[in-house]
JSON list of C-alpha atoms in Angstrom, two decimals:
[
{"chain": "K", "resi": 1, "resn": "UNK", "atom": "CA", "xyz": [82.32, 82.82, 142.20]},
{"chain": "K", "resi": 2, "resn": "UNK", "atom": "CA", "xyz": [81.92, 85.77, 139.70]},
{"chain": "K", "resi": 3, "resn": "UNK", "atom": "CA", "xyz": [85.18, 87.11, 141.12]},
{"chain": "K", "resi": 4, "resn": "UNK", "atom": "CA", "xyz": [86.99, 83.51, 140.19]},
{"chain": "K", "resi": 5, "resn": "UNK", "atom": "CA", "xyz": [85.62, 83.96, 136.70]},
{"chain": "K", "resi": 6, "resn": "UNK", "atom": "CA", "xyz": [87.02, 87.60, 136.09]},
{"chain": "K", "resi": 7, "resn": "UNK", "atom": "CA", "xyz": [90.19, 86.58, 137.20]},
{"chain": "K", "resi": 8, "resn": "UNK", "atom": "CA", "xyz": [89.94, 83.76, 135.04]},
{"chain": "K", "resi": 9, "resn": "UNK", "atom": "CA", "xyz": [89.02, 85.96, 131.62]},
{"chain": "K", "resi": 10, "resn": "UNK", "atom": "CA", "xyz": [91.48, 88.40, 132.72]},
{"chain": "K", "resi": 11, "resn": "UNK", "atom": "CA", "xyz": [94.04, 85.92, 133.07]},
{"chain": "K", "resi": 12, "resn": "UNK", "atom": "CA", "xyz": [93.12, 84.51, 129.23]},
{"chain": "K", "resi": 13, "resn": "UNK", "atom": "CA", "xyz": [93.01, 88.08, 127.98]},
{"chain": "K", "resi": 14, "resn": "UNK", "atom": "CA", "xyz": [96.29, 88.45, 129.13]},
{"chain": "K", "resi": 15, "resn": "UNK", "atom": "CA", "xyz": [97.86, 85.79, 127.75]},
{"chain": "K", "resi": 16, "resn": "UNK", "atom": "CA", "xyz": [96.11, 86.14, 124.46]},
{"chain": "K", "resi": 17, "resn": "UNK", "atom": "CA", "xyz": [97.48, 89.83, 123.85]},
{"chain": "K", "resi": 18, "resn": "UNK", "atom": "CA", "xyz": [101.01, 88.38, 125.08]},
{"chain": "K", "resi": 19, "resn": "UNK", "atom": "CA", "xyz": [100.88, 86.15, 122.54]},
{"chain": "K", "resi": 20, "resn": "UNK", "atom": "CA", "xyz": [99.76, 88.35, 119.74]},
{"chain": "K", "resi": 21, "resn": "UNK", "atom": "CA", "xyz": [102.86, 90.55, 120.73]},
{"chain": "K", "resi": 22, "resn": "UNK", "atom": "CA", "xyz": [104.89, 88.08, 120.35]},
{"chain": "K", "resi": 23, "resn": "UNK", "atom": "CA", "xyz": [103.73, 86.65, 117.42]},
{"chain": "K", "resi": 24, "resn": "UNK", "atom": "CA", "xyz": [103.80, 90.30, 115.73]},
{"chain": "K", "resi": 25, "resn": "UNK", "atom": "CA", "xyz": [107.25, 90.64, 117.03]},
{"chain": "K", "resi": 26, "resn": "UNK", "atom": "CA", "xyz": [108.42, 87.01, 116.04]},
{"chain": "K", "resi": 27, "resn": "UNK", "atom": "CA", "xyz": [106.69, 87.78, 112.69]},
{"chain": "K", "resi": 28, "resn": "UNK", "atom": "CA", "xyz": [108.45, 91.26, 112.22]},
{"chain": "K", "resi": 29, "resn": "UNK", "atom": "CA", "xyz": [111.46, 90.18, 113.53]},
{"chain": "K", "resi": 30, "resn": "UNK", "atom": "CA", "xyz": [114.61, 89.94, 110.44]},
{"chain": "K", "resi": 31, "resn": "UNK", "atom": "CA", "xyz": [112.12, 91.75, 107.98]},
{"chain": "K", "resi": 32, "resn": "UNK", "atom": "CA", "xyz": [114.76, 94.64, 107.32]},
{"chain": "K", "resi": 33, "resn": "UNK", "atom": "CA", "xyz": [117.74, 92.71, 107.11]},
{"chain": "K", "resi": 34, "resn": "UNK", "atom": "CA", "xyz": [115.74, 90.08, 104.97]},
{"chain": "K", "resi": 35, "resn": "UNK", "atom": "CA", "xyz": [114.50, 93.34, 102.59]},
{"chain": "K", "resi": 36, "resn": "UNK", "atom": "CA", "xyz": [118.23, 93.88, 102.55]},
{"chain": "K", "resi": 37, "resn": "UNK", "atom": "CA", "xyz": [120.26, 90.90, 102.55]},
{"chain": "K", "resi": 38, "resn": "UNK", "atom": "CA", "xyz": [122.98, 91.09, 100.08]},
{"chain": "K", "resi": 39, "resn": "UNK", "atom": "CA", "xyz": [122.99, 88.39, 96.87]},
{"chain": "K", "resi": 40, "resn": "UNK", "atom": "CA", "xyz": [126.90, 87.91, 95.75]},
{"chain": "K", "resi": 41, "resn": "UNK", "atom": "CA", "xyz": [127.63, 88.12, 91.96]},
{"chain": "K", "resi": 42, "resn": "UNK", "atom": "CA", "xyz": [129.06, 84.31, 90.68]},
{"chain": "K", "resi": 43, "resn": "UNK", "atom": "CA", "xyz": [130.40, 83.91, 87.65]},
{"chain": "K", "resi": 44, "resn": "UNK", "atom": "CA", "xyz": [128.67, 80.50, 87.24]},
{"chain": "K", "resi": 45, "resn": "UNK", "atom": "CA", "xyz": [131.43, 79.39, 84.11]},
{"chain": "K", "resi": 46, "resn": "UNK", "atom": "CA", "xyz": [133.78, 78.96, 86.59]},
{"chain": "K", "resi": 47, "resn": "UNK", "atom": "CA", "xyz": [132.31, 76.31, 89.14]},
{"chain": "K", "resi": 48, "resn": "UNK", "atom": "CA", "xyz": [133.57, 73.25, 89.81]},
{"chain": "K", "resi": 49, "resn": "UNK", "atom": "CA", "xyz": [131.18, 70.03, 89.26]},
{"chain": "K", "resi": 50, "resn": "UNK", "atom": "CA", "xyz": [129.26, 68.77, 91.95]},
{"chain": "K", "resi": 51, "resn": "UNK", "atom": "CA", "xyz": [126.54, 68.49, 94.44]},
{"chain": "K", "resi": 52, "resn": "UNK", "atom": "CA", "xyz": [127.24, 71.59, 97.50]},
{"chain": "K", "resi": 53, "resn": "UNK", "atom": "CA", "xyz": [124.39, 72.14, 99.93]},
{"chain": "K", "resi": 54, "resn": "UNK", "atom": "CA", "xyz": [123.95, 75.70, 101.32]},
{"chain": "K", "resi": 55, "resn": "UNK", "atom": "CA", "xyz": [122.43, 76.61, 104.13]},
{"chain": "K", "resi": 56, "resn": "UNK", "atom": "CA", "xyz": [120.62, 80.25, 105.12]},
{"chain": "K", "resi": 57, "resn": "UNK", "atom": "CA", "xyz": [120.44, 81.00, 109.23]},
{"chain": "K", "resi": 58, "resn": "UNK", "atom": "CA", "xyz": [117.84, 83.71, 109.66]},
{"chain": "K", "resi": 59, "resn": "UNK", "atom": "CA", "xyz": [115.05, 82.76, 112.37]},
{"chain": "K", "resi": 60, "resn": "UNK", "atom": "CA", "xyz": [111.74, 81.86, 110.20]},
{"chain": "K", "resi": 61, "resn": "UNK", "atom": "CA", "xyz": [113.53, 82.56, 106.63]},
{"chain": "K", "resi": 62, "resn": "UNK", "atom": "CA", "xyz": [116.27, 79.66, 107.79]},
{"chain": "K", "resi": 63, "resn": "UNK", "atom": "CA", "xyz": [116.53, 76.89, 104.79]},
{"chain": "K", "resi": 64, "resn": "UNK", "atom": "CA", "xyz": [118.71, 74.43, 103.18]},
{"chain": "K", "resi": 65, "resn": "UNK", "atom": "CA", "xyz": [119.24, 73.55, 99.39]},
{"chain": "K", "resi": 66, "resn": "UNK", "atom": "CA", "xyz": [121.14, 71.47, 97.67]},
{"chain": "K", "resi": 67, "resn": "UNK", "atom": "CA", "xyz": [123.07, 72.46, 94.38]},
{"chain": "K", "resi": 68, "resn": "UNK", "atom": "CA", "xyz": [124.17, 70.45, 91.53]},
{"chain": "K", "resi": 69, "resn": "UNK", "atom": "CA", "xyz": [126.87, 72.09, 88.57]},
{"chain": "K", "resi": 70, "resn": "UNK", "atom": "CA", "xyz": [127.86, 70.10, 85.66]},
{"chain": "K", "resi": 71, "resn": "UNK", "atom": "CA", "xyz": [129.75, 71.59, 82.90]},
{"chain": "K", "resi": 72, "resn": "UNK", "atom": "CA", "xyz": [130.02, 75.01, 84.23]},
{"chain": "K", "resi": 73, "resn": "UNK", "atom": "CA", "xyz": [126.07, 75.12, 84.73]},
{"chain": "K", "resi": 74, "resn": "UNK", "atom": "CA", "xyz": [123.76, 74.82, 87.80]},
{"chain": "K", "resi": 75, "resn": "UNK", "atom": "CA", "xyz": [121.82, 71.69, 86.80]},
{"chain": "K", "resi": 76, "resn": "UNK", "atom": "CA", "xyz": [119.44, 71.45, 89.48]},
{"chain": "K", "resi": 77, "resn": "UNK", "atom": "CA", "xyz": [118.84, 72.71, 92.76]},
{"chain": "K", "resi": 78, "resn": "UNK", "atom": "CA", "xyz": [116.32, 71.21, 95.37]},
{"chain": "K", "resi": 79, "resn": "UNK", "atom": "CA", "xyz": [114.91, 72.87, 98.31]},
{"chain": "K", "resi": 80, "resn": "UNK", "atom": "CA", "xyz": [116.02, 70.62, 101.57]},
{"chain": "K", "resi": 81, "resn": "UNK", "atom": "CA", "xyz": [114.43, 72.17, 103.80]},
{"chain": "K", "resi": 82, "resn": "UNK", "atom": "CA", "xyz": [112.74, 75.52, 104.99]},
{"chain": "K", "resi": 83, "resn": "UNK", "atom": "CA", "xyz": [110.27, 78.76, 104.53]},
{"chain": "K", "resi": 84, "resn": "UNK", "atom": "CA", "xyz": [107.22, 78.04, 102.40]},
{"chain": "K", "resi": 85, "resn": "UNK", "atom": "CA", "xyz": [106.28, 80.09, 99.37]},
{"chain": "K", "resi": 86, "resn": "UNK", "atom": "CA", "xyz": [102.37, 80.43, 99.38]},
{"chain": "K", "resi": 87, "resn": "UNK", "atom": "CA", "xyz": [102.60, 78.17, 96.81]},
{"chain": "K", "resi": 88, "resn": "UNK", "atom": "CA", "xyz": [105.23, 75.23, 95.53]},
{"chain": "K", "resi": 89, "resn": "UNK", "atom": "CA", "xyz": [105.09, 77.37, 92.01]},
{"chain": "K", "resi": 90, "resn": "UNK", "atom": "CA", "xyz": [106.58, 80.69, 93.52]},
{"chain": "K", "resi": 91, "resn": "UNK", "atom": "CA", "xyz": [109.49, 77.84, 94.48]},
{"chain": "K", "resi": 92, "resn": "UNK", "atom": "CA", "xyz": [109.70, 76.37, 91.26]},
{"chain": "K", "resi": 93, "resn": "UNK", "atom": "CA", "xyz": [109.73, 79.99, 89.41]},
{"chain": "K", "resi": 94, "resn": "UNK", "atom": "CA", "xyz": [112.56, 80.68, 92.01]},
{"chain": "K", "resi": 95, "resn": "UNK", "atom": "CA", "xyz": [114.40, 78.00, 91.15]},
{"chain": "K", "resi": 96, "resn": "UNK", "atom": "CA", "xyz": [114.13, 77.70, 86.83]},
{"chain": "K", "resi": 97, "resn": "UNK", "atom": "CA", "xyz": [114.79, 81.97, 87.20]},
{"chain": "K", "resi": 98, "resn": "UNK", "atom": "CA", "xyz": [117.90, 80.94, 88.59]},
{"chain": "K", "resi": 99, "resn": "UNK", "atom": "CA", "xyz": [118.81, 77.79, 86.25]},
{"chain": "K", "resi": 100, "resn": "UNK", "atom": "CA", "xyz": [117.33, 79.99, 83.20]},
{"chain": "K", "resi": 101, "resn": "UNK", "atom": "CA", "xyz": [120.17, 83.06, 84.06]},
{"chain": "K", "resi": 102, "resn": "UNK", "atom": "CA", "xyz": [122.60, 80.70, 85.55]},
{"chain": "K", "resi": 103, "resn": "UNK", "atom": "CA", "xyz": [123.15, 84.01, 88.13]},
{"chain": "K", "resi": 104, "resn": "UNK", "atom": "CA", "xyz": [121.34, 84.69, 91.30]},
{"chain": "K", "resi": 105, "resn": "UNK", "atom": "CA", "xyz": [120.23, 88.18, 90.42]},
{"chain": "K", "resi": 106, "resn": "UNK", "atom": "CA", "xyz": [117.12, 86.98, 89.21]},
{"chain": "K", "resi": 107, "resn": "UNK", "atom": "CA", "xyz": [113.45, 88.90, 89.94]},
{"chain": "K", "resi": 108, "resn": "UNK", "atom": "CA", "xyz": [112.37, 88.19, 93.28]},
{"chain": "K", "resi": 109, "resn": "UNK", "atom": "CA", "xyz": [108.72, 86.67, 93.79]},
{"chain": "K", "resi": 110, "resn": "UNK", "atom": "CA", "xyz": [106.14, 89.88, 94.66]},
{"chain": "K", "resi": 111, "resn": "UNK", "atom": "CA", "xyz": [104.82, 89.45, 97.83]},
{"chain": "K", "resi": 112, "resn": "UNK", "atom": "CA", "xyz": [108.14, 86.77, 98.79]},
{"chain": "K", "resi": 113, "resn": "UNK", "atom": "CA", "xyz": [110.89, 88.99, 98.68]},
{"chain": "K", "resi": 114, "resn": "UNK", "atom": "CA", "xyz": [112.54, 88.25, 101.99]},
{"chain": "K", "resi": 115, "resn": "UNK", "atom": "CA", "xyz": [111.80, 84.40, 101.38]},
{"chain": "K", "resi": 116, "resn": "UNK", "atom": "CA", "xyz": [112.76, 84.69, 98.09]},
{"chain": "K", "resi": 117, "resn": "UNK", "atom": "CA", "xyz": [116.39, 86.45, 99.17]},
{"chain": "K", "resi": 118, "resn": "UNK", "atom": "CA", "xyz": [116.68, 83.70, 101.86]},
{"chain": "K", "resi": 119, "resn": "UNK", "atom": "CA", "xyz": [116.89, 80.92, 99.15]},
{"chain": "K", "resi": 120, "resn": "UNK", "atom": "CA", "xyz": [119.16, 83.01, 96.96]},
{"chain": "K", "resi": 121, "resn": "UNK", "atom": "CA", "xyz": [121.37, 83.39, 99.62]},
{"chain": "K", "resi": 122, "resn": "UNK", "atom": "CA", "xyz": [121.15, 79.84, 100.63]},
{"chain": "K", "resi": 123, "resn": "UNK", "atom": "CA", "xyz": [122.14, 78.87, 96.65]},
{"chain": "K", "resi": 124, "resn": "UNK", "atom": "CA", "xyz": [124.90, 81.72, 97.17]},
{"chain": "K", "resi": 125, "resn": "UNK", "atom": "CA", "xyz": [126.70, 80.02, 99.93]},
{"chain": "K", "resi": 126, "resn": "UNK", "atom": "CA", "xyz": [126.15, 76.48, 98.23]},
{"chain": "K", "resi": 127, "resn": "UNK", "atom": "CA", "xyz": [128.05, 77.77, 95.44]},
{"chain": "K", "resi": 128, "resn": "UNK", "atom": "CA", "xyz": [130.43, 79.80, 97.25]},
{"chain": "K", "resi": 129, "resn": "UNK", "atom": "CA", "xyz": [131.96, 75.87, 97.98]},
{"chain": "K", "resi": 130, "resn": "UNK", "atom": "CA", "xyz": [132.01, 75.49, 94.06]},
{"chain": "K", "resi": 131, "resn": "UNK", "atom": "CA", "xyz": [134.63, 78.62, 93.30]}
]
């Protein structure tokens, strides 16, 4: 009986430090190339009217936006889906910086700079459809 009950702990032990690993390694995973994903430089006068979505591919920092321009300007832009800030407001601050500078090299959030570059780059390749 006792030895049925150490192989039993051992067996949950095991699993439990397999899946810390992987979690650390799923949660590690893309940080570098997230730290230093490039943001393109968009001359925002010169986009064409309409609503583009853009999309961002990158495991856990994956998202989708959608982008309007009228006039020359980036009117709105709403998150579709994706990555969570720790709060809505780091999202909203994301998005006015953006609308505010009409240019995506805006101040990333402290603490959200990988997320933060993952929606930039997400508004990037929306507008990259407006050129």
């Amino acid at each position: 009986m006792i030895k049925v009950v150490l192989k039993v702990v051992l067996g949950v032990a095991i699993v439990l430090v397999a899946l810390r690993l992987g979690g650390a390694i799923f949660l590690k995973s893309g940080l570098e190339a997230g730290r230093n994903l490039p943001i393109g430089v968009l001359d925002f006068s010169k986009l064409k009217d309409g609503v583009y979505t853009g999309r961002h591919q990158a495991g856990r920092w994956s998202n989708e936006v959608k982008v309007t321009v009228s006039s020359g300007r980036v009117t709105d832009i709403r998150i579709l889906r994706g990555i969570r800030f720790a709060t809505p407001k780091f999202a909203e601050d994301v998005v006015r910086s953006i609308m505010e500078a009409q240019s995506l090299q805006v101040d990333t959030v402290s603490g959200a700079t990988i997320t933060t570059k993952a929606y930039l780059k997400a508004v990037e390749n929306a507008l990259t459809e407006a050129k």
